[in-house]
Amino acid sequence: MKTSKCNLSIACLIALVAIILALPGQLPGQTAPTESSAGKGTSDTRWSVQVDQVDPGNVGLAYSFQIAIYENLLEELKKTEQFPQVFRDGDLKASRVPNLLVLKTTVEKYIPGSETKRAVTTVSGATKLTVRSQLLTHEGKVVFERSVNGDVRFFGSNLRATHNLAHNIAKTIKQSSWSGAGQPPAILTGQL
């Protein structure tokens, strides 16, 4: 009885090895051959992005909100993994990157809210932000432009609106027809 179990185990192992060798798939650790896109007429160029400081526009936006939008933008753009590198404004390494886009953010509208009112009632006290976001090439050509909103309506601090805004900007860029690869498309405008 033990010999038949041993023979069965050996037969299963041999069959498994034969199946692995017969399949054209890849073994772990192997890399797939890369296809050249030369015949497709597209470029494999990946664009990096530099996030400029937030322009408060003509709105009385507190400096803490400007900084919070900026820091949240850096974080949210990294999370999308759309850009191989996300640079801060003034980063000297960015000047050496050949395919660099600049994200400019200008505050268009700001409605300060009240955390206390939001905690007491669900119909008032919302903090709302609207910004104009633009992706520009090094030459200044606009390849993406949208008006994006961010707010906090119920629970949370007023600065939570900056996180929601940054998340919406990153999401809008990722979901747009701006692909981040190849040549920048024609200007994309709209509002979210």
C-alpha positions as a LaTeX table, in Angstrom:
\begin{tabular}{lrrr}
\hline
Residue & $x$ (\AA) & $y$ (\AA) & $z$ (\AA) \\
\hline
Met1 & 0.00 & 0.00 & 0.00 \\
Lys2 & 2.84 & 2.40 & 0.84 \\
Thr3 & 4.54 & 1.69 & $-2.48$ \\
Ser4 & 1.43 & 2.60 & $-4.47$ \\
Lys5 & 1.12 & 5.93 & $-2.59$ \\
Cys6 & 4.80 & 6.61 & $-3.25$ \\
Asn7 & 4.40 & 5.71 & $-6.94$ \\
Leu8 & 1.31 & 7.91 & $-7.18$ \\
Ser9 & 3.18 & 10.86 & $-5.62$ \\
Ile10 & 6.09 & 10.42 & $-8.03$ \\
Ala11 & 3.70 & 10.19 & $-10.99$ \\
Cys12 & 1.94 & 13.41 & $-9.90$ \\
Leu13 & 5.28 & 15.20 & $-9.52$ \\
Ile14 & 6.42 & 14.08 & $-12.98$ \\
Ala15 & 3.09 & 15.18 & $-14.47$ \\
Leu16 & 3.37 & 18.58 & $-12.78$ \\
Val17 & 6.91 & 19.11 & $-14.10$ \\
Ala18 & 5.80 & 18.06 & $-17.60$ \\
Ile19 & 2.89 & 20.53 & $-17.52$ \\
Ile20 & 5.13 & 23.37 & $-16.35$ \\
Leu21 & 7.66 & 22.68 & $-19.09$ \\
Ala22 & 4.98 & 22.30 & $-21.75$ \\
Leu23 & 3.22 & 25.58 & $-21.02$ \\
Pro24 & 4.54 & 28.60 & $-22.93$ \\
Gly25 & 3.90 & 30.86 & $-19.93$ \\
Gln26 & 6.59 & 32.48 & $-17.89$ \\
Leu27 & 8.15 & 31.23 & $-14.74$ \\
Pro28 & 8.37 & 33.56 & $-11.76$ \\
Gly29 & 11.32 & 35.90 & $-12.12$ \\
Gln30 & 11.21 & 35.93 & $-15.90$ \\
Thr31 & 10.31 & 39.15 & $-17.63$ \\
Ala32 & 8.07 & 39.45 & $-20.62$ \\
Pro33 & 9.63 & 40.48 & $-23.89$ \\
Thr34 & 8.92 & 44.15 & $-24.51$ \\
Glu35 & 7.10 & 45.18 & $-27.62$ \\
Ser36 & 8.45 & 48.07 & $-29.59$ \\
Ser37 & 5.90 & 50.78 & $-30.14$ \\
Ala38 & 7.75 & 52.12 & $-33.17$ \\
Gly39 & 5.33 & 50.37 & $-35.47$ \\
Lys40 & 2.31 & 51.64 & $-33.58$ \\
Gly41 & 3.10 & 55.33 & $-34.07$ \\
Thr42 & 3.10 & 56.08 & $-30.35$ \\
Ser43 & 5.85 & 56.97 & $-27.97$ \\
Asp44 & 6.69 & 55.23 & $-24.70$ \\
Thr45 & 7.65 & 58.56 & $-23.17$ \\
Arg46 & 6.52 & 58.91 & $-19.57$ \\
Trp47 & 5.90 & 62.38 & $-18.22$ \\
Ser48 & 6.89 & 63.47 & $-14.73$ \\
Val49 & 5.15 & 66.32 & $-12.95$ \\
Gln50 & 6.25 & 69.25 & $-10.84$ \\
Val51 & 3.62 & 70.70 & $-8.51$ \\
Asp52 & 3.82 & 74.49 & $-8.25$ \\
Gln53 & 2.80 & 76.33 & $-5.10$ \\
Val54 & $-0.93$ & 77.01 & $-4.90$ \\
Asp55 & $-1.93$ & 80.45 & $-6.15$ \\
Pro56 & $-4.57$ & 81.88 & $-3.76$ \\
Gly57 & $-6.01$ & 84.04 & $-6.56$ \\
Asn58 & $-8.25$ & 86.88 & $-5.41$ \\
Val59 & $-9.69$ & 84.80 & $-2.58$ \\
Gly60 & $-8.87$ & 85.36 & 1.07 \\
Leu61 & $-7.51$ & 81.85 & 1.52 \\
Ala62 & $-5.49$ & 81.23 & 4.67 \\
Tyr63 & $-1.85$ & 80.20 & 4.14 \\
Ser64 & $-2.53$ & 76.95 & 6.02 \\
Phe65 & $-5.08$ & 76.02 & 3.35 \\
Gln66 & $-2.60$ & 76.77 & 0.54 \\
Ile67 & 0.03 & 74.56 & 2.15 \\
Ala68 & $-2.49$ & 71.82 & 2.90 \\
Ile69 & $-3.69$ & 71.77 & $-0.74$ \\
Tyr70 & $-0.07$ & 71.64 & $-1.95$ \\
Glu71 & 1.00 & 68.81 & 0.37 \\
Asn72 & $-2.14$ & 66.80 & $-0.32$ \\
Leu73 & $-1.63$ & 67.24 & $-4.07$ \\
Leu74 & 1.88 & 65.80 & $-3.84$ \\
Glu75 & 0.57 & 62.82 & $-1.88$ \\
Glu76 & $-2.46$ & 62.14 & $-4.09$ \\
Leu77 & $-0.50$ & 62.42 & $-7.36$ \\
Lys78 & 2.02 & 59.88 & $-6.05$ \\
Lys79 & $-0.83$ & 57.52 & $-5.15$ \\
Thr80 & $-2.16$ & 57.52 & $-8.73$ \\
Glu81 & 1.18 & 56.13 & $-9.98$ \\
Gln82 & 0.48 & 57.92 & $-13.26$ \\
Phe83 & 3.69 & 59.92 & $-13.12$ \\
Pro84 & 7.05 & 58.20 & $-12.55$ \\
Gln85 & 8.25 & 61.19 & $-10.55$ \\
Val86 & 6.38 & 63.91 & $-8.66$ \\
Phe87 & 8.53 & 66.94 & $-7.86$ \\
Arg88 & 8.05 & 69.81 & $-5.46$ \\
Asp89 & 8.19 & 73.40 & $-6.66$ \\
Gly90 & 11.84 & 74.49 & $-6.86$ \\
Asp91 & 13.31 & 70.96 & $-6.86$ \\
Leu92 & 16.57 & 71.19 & $-8.82$ \\
Lys93 & 16.27 & 67.57 & $-9.99$ \\
Ala94 & 13.16 & 68.53 & $-11.97$ \\
Ser95 & 15.20 & 70.76 & $-14.28$ \\
Arg96 & 17.12 & 67.68 & $-15.49$ \\
Val97 & 13.99 & 65.73 & $-16.42$ \\
Pro98 & 13.34 & 65.91 & $-20.18$ \\
Asn99 & 9.59 & 65.18 & $-20.07$ \\
Leu100 & 8.27 & 67.39 & $-17.31$ \\
Leu101 & 4.82 & 68.82 & $-16.87$ \\
Val102 & 4.02 & 71.56 & $-14.37$ \\
Leu103 & 0.79 & 71.46 & $-12.37$ \\
Lys104 & $-0.52$ & 74.94 & $-11.63$ \\
Thr105 & $-3.40$ & 75.33 & $-9.21$ \\
Thr106 & $-5.27$ & 78.62 & $-8.76$ \\
Val107 & $-8.02$ & 79.04 & $-6.18$ \\
Glu108 & $-11.16$ & 80.42 & $-7.81$ \\
Lys109 & $-13.68$ & 80.17 & $-4.97$ \\
Tyr110 & $-13.49$ & 79.55 & $-1.24$ \\
Ile111 & $-16.39$ & 79.32 & 1.19 \\
Pro112 & $-15.13$ & 78.95 & 4.75 \\
Gly113 & $-17.18$ & 76.55 & 6.79 \\
Ser114 & $-17.75$ & 75.89 & 10.43 \\
Glu115 & $-16.85$ & 72.61 & 12.11 \\
Thr116 & $-19.25$ & 73.47 & 14.94 \\
Lys117 & $-22.20$ & 74.04 & 12.59 \\
Arg118 & $-21.43$ & 70.79 & 10.76 \\
Ala119 & $-21.37$ & 68.90 & 14.05 \\
Val120 & $-24.72$ & 70.34 & 15.16 \\
Thr121 & $-26.60$ & 70.32 & 11.86 \\
Thr122 & $-26.10$ & 68.52 & 8.56 \\
Val123 & $-27.40$ & 71.34 & 6.37 \\
Ser124 & $-24.96$ & 74.16 & 7.08 \\
Gly125 & $-21.31$ & 74.79 & 7.80 \\
Ala126 & $-19.79$ & 73.18 & 4.69 \\
Thr127 & $-16.29$ & 74.28 & 3.64 \\
Lys128 & $-16.03$ & 74.51 & $-0.15$ \\
Leu129 & $-13.08$ & 75.08 & $-2.50$ \\
Thr130 & $-12.99$ & 75.45 & $-6.28$ \\
Val131 & $-9.67$ & 75.62 & $-8.13$ \\
Arg132 & $-8.46$ & 75.83 & $-11.71$ \\
Ser133 & $-5.88$ & 73.08 & $-12.35$ \\
Gln134 & $-3.59$ & 73.18 & $-15.38$ \\
Leu135 & $-0.88$ & 70.83 & $-16.63$ \\
Leu136 & 1.64 & 72.70 & $-18.76$ \\
Thr137 & 4.64 & 71.57 & $-20.76$ \\
His138 & 8.06 & 73.14 & $-20.23$ \\
Glu139 & 7.28 & 75.43 & $-23.18$ \\
Gly140 & 4.07 & 76.64 & $-21.49$ \\
Lys141 & 1.59 & 74.71 & $-23.65$ \\
Val142 & $-1.53$ & 73.78 & $-21.66$ \\
Val143 & $-2.29$ & 70.06 & $-22.09$ \\
Phe144 & $-4.94$ & 69.75 & $-19.39$ \\
Glu145 & $-7.19$ & 72.29 & $-17.71$ \\
Arg146 & $-10.11$ & 71.71 & $-15.40$ \\
Ser147 & $-12.06$ & 73.44 & $-12.68$ \\
Val148 & $-12.23$ & 71.06 & $-9.70$ \\
Asn149 & $-14.20$ & 71.20 & $-6.46$ \\
Gly150 & $-13.43$ & 69.95 & $-2.98$ \\
Asp151 & $-15.49$ & 70.25 & 0.16 \\
Val152 & $-16.27$ & 68.87 & 3.57 \\
Arg153 & $-19.98$ & 68.79 & 4.34 \\
Phe154 & $-20.49$ & 66.68 & 7.42 \\
Phe155 & $-17.83$ & 65.63 & 9.89 \\
Gly156 & $-14.18$ & 66.57 & 9.83 \\
Ser157 & $-11.98$ & 69.59 & 10.08 \\
Asn158 & $-12.09$ & 72.44 & 7.57 \\
Leu159 & $-8.71$ & 71.31 & 6.24 \\
Arg160 & $-10.35$ & 68.01 & 5.21 \\
Ala161 & $-11.69$ & 69.96 & 2.22 \\
Thr162 & $-8.09$ & 70.35 & 0.99 \\
His163 & $-7.57$ & 66.58 & 1.06 \\
Asn164 & $-10.83$ & 66.00 & $-0.82$ \\
Leu165 & $-9.86$ & 68.67 & $-3.35$ \\
Ala166 & $-6.42$ & 67.15 & $-3.96$ \\
His167 & $-7.96$ & 63.70 & $-4.32$ \\
Asn168 & $-10.44$ & 65.06 & $-6.89$ \\
Ile169 & $-7.68$ & 66.79 & $-8.88$ \\
Ala170 & $-5.54$ & 63.63 & $-9.04$ \\
Lys171 & $-8.58$ & 61.52 & $-9.93$ \\
Thr172 & $-9.62$ & 63.97 & $-12.67$ \\
Ile173 & $-6.14$ & 63.94 & $-14.21$ \\
Lys174 & $-5.97$ & 60.14 & $-14.11$ \\
Gln175 & $-9.44$ & 59.64 & $-15.61$ \\
Ser176 & $-9.02$ & 62.22 & $-18.35$ \\
Ser177 & $-7.86$ & 61.35 & $-21.82$ \\
Trp178 & $-4.52$ & 62.80 & $-20.77$ \\
Ser179 & $-2.63$ & 59.53 & $-20.60$ \\
Gly180 & 0.73 & 60.63 & $-19.26$ \\
Ala181 & 2.49 & 58.70 & $-22.02$ \\
Gly182 & 3.57 & 59.87 & $-25.44$ \\
Gln183 & 2.98 & 63.35 & $-26.69$ \\
Pro184 & 0.61 & 65.55 & $-24.72$ \\
Pro185 & $-2.84$ & 65.65 & $-26.34$ \\
Ala186 & $-4.67$ & 68.78 & $-27.28$ \\
Ile187 & $-5.98$ & 70.89 & $-24.42$ \\
Leu188 & $-8.61$ & 69.20 & $-22.28$ \\
Thr189 & $-10.94$ & 71.59 & $-20.54$ \\
Gly190 & $-13.98$ & 71.14 & $-18.40$ \\
Gln191 & $-15.31$ & 71.20 & $-14.89$ \\
Leu192 & $-15.70$ & 68.52 & $-12.26$ \\
\hline
\end{tabular}
